[in-house]
Amino acid sequence: MDLWIRSQHRKTLTKPCDLQMVHVNNGTEYAIISFTEMAGDIDLGIYKTEQRALEVLDEIDKYKNKLEKAHFLGMEESEFVSSTFQMPKE
């Protein structure tokens, strides 16, 4: 099972290669972007503080670990966790 991420605005569903936090809006907000081989950089969500953006990255990491554990244990997607992480609105 591969991790997929649905963007904050729900209009993008992507299988990221890498995730990164960057400053946006003249450094007043923080975006989490995904790099994909096909589309390049994709904005997944924008957060008001660096702390919140880091928390969201931690949530994604924990979700990915759950997904990997389910796969290792041979569990089906519906038994444990969806392969899609929804970016939080705030």
PDB file of C-alpha atoms in Angstrom:
ATOM      1  CA  MET A   1       0.000   0.000   0.000  1.00  0.00           C
ATOM      2  CA  ASP A   2       1.365   3.365  -0.985  1.00  0.00           C
ATOM      3  CA  LEU A   3       0.631   6.563   0.886  1.00  0.00           C
ATOM      4  CA  TRP A   4      -1.569   9.024  -0.978  1.00  0.00           C
ATOM      5  CA  ILE A   5      -2.289  12.556   0.265  1.00  0.00           C
ATOM      6  CA  ARG A   6      -5.392  14.636  -0.464  1.00  0.00           C
ATOM      7  CA  SER A   7      -4.676  18.353  -0.385  1.00  0.00           C
ATOM      8  CA  GLN A   8      -6.150  20.782   2.108  1.00  0.00           C
ATOM      9  CA  HIS A   9      -8.569  22.141  -0.518  1.00  0.00           C
ATOM     10  CA  ARG A  10      -9.446  18.514  -1.506  1.00  0.00           C
ATOM     11  CA  LYS A  11      -8.820  19.144  -5.211  1.00  0.00           C
ATOM     12  CA  THR A  12      -5.537  17.240  -5.434  1.00  0.00           C
ATOM     13  CA  LEU A  13      -4.774  13.612  -4.686  1.00  0.00           C
ATOM     14  CA  THR A  14      -1.103  12.748  -4.998  1.00  0.00           C
ATOM     15  CA  LYS A  15       1.398  10.025  -4.223  1.00  0.00           C
ATOM     16  CA  PRO A  16       4.341  12.104  -2.992  1.00  0.00           C
ATOM     17  CA  CYS A  17       8.011  11.281  -3.435  1.00  0.00           C
ATOM     18  CA  ASP A  18       9.139  13.912  -0.914  1.00  0.00           C
ATOM     19  CA  LEU A  19       7.431  16.384   1.410  1.00  0.00           C
ATOM     20  CA  GLN A  20       8.851  19.740   2.418  1.00  0.00           C
ATOM     21  CA  MET A  21       7.819  22.755   4.468  1.00  0.00           C
ATOM     22  CA  VAL A  22       8.467  26.161   2.875  1.00  0.00           C
ATOM     23  CA  HIS A  23       7.751  29.820   3.716  1.00  0.00           C
ATOM     24  CA  VAL A  24       4.981  31.440   1.658  1.00  0.00           C
ATOM     25  CA  ASN A  25       3.152  34.772   1.534  1.00  0.00           C
ATOM     26  CA  ASN A  26       6.270  36.800   2.351  1.00  0.00           C
ATOM     27  CA  GLY A  27       7.205  34.429   5.179  1.00  0.00           C
ATOM     28  CA  THR A  28       3.944  34.893   7.103  1.00  0.00           C
ATOM     29  CA  GLU A  29       2.672  31.348   6.494  1.00  0.00           C
ATOM     30  CA  TYR A  30       4.096  27.895   5.940  1.00  0.00           C
ATOM     31  CA  ALA A  31       3.172  25.508   3.144  1.00  0.00           C
ATOM     32  CA  ILE A  32       3.693  21.790   2.931  1.00  0.00           C
ATOM     33  CA  ILE A  33       4.557  20.848  -0.599  1.00  0.00           C
ATOM     34  CA  SER A  34       4.965  17.518  -2.290  1.00  0.00           C
ATOM     35  CA  PHE A  35       7.389  16.725  -5.046  1.00  0.00           C
ATOM     36  CA  THR A  36       6.086  14.267  -7.628  1.00  0.00           C
ATOM     37  CA  GLU A  37       7.902  12.914 -10.645  1.00  0.00           C
ATOM     38  CA  MET A  38       5.041  13.748 -12.998  1.00  0.00           C
ATOM     39  CA  ALA A  39       3.829  17.150 -11.749  1.00  0.00           C
ATOM     40  CA  GLY A  40       6.766  18.676  -9.878  1.00  0.00           C
ATOM     41  CA  ASP A  41       5.884  20.693  -6.742  1.00  0.00           C
ATOM     42  CA  ILE A  42       2.301  20.476  -5.468  1.00  0.00           C
ATOM     43  CA  ASP A  43       0.963  22.663  -2.652  1.00  0.00           C
ATOM     44  CA  LEU A  44      -0.805  20.360  -0.172  1.00  0.00           C
ATOM     45  CA  GLY A  45      -1.663  22.816   2.598  1.00  0.00           C
ATOM     46  CA  ILE A  46      -0.877  26.210   4.113  1.00  0.00           C
ATOM     47  CA  TYR A  47      -0.613  26.802   7.863  1.00  0.00           C
ATOM     48  CA  LYS A  48      -0.335  29.970   9.925  1.00  0.00           C
ATOM     49  CA  THR A  49       2.639  28.907  12.042  1.00  0.00           C
ATOM     50  CA  GLU A  50       5.806  26.909  11.567  1.00  0.00           C
ATOM     51  CA  GLN A  51       4.838  24.859  14.626  1.00  0.00           C
ATOM     52  CA  ARG A  52       1.518  23.808  13.059  1.00  0.00           C
ATOM     53  CA  ALA A  53       3.175  22.897   9.761  1.00  0.00           C
ATOM     54  CA  LEU A  54       5.678  20.733  11.665  1.00  0.00           C
ATOM     55  CA  GLU A  55       2.813  19.076  13.568  1.00  0.00           C
ATOM     56  CA  VAL A  56       1.134  18.217  10.263  1.00  0.00           C
ATOM     57  CA  LEU A  57       4.375  16.709   8.946  1.00  0.00           C
ATOM     58  CA  ASP A  58       4.523  14.622  12.141  1.00  0.00           C
ATOM     59  CA  GLU A  59       0.907  13.496  11.584  1.00  0.00           C
ATOM     60  CA  ILE A  60       1.773  12.415   8.039  1.00  0.00           C
ATOM     61  CA  ASP A  61       4.805  10.494   9.319  1.00  0.00           C
ATOM     62  CA  LYS A  62       2.720   8.687  11.951  1.00  0.00           C
ATOM     63  CA  TYR A  63       0.069   7.862   9.350  1.00  0.00           C
ATOM     64  CA  LYS A  64       2.735   6.491   6.996  1.00  0.00           C
ATOM     65  CA  ASN A  65       4.098   4.329   9.818  1.00  0.00           C
ATOM     66  CA  LYS A  66       0.604   2.920  10.516  1.00  0.00           C
ATOM     67  CA  LEU A  67       0.199   2.126   6.854  1.00  0.00           C
ATOM     68  CA  GLU A  68       3.568   0.361   6.720  1.00  0.00           C
ATOM     69  CA  LYS A  69       2.741  -1.624   9.871  1.00  0.00           C
ATOM     70  CA  ALA A  70      -0.593  -2.727   8.381  1.00  0.00           C
ATOM     71  CA  HIS A  71       1.166  -3.822   5.202  1.00  0.00           C
ATOM     72  CA  PHE A  72       3.820  -5.697   7.192  1.00  0.00           C
ATOM     73  CA  LEU A  73       1.124  -7.521   9.180  1.00  0.00           C
ATOM     74  CA  GLY A  74      -0.687  -8.442   5.974  1.00  0.00           C
ATOM     75  CA  MET A  75      -3.806  -6.458   6.812  1.00  0.00           C
ATOM     76  CA  GLU A  76      -6.124  -5.263   4.095  1.00  0.00           C
ATOM     77  CA  GLU A  77      -6.553  -1.513   3.699  1.00  0.00           C
ATOM     78  CA  SER A  78     -10.152  -1.503   4.964  1.00  0.00           C
ATOM     79  CA  GLU A  79      -9.226  -3.503   8.082  1.00  0.00           C
ATOM     80  CA  PHE A  80      -6.731  -1.001   9.414  1.00  0.00           C
ATOM     81  CA  VAL A  81      -6.319   2.335   7.718  1.00  0.00           C
ATOM     82  CA  SER A  82      -7.004   4.010   4.394  1.00  0.00           C
ATOM     83  CA  SER A  83      -3.998   4.610   2.179  1.00  0.00           C
ATOM     84  CA  THR A  84      -5.086   8.275   1.818  1.00  0.00           C
ATOM     85  CA  PHE A  85      -4.119  10.967   4.334  1.00  0.00           C
ATOM     86  CA  GLN A  86      -6.348  14.062   4.339  1.00  0.00           C
ATOM     87  CA  MET A  87      -4.442  17.300   5.000  1.00  0.00           C
ATOM     88  CA  PRO A  88      -5.970  19.188   7.970  1.00  0.00           C
ATOM     89  CA  LYS A  89      -7.772  22.438   7.175  1.00  0.00           C
ATOM     90  CA  GLU A  90      -5.969  24.343   9.924  1.00  0.00           C
TER      91      GLU A  90
END
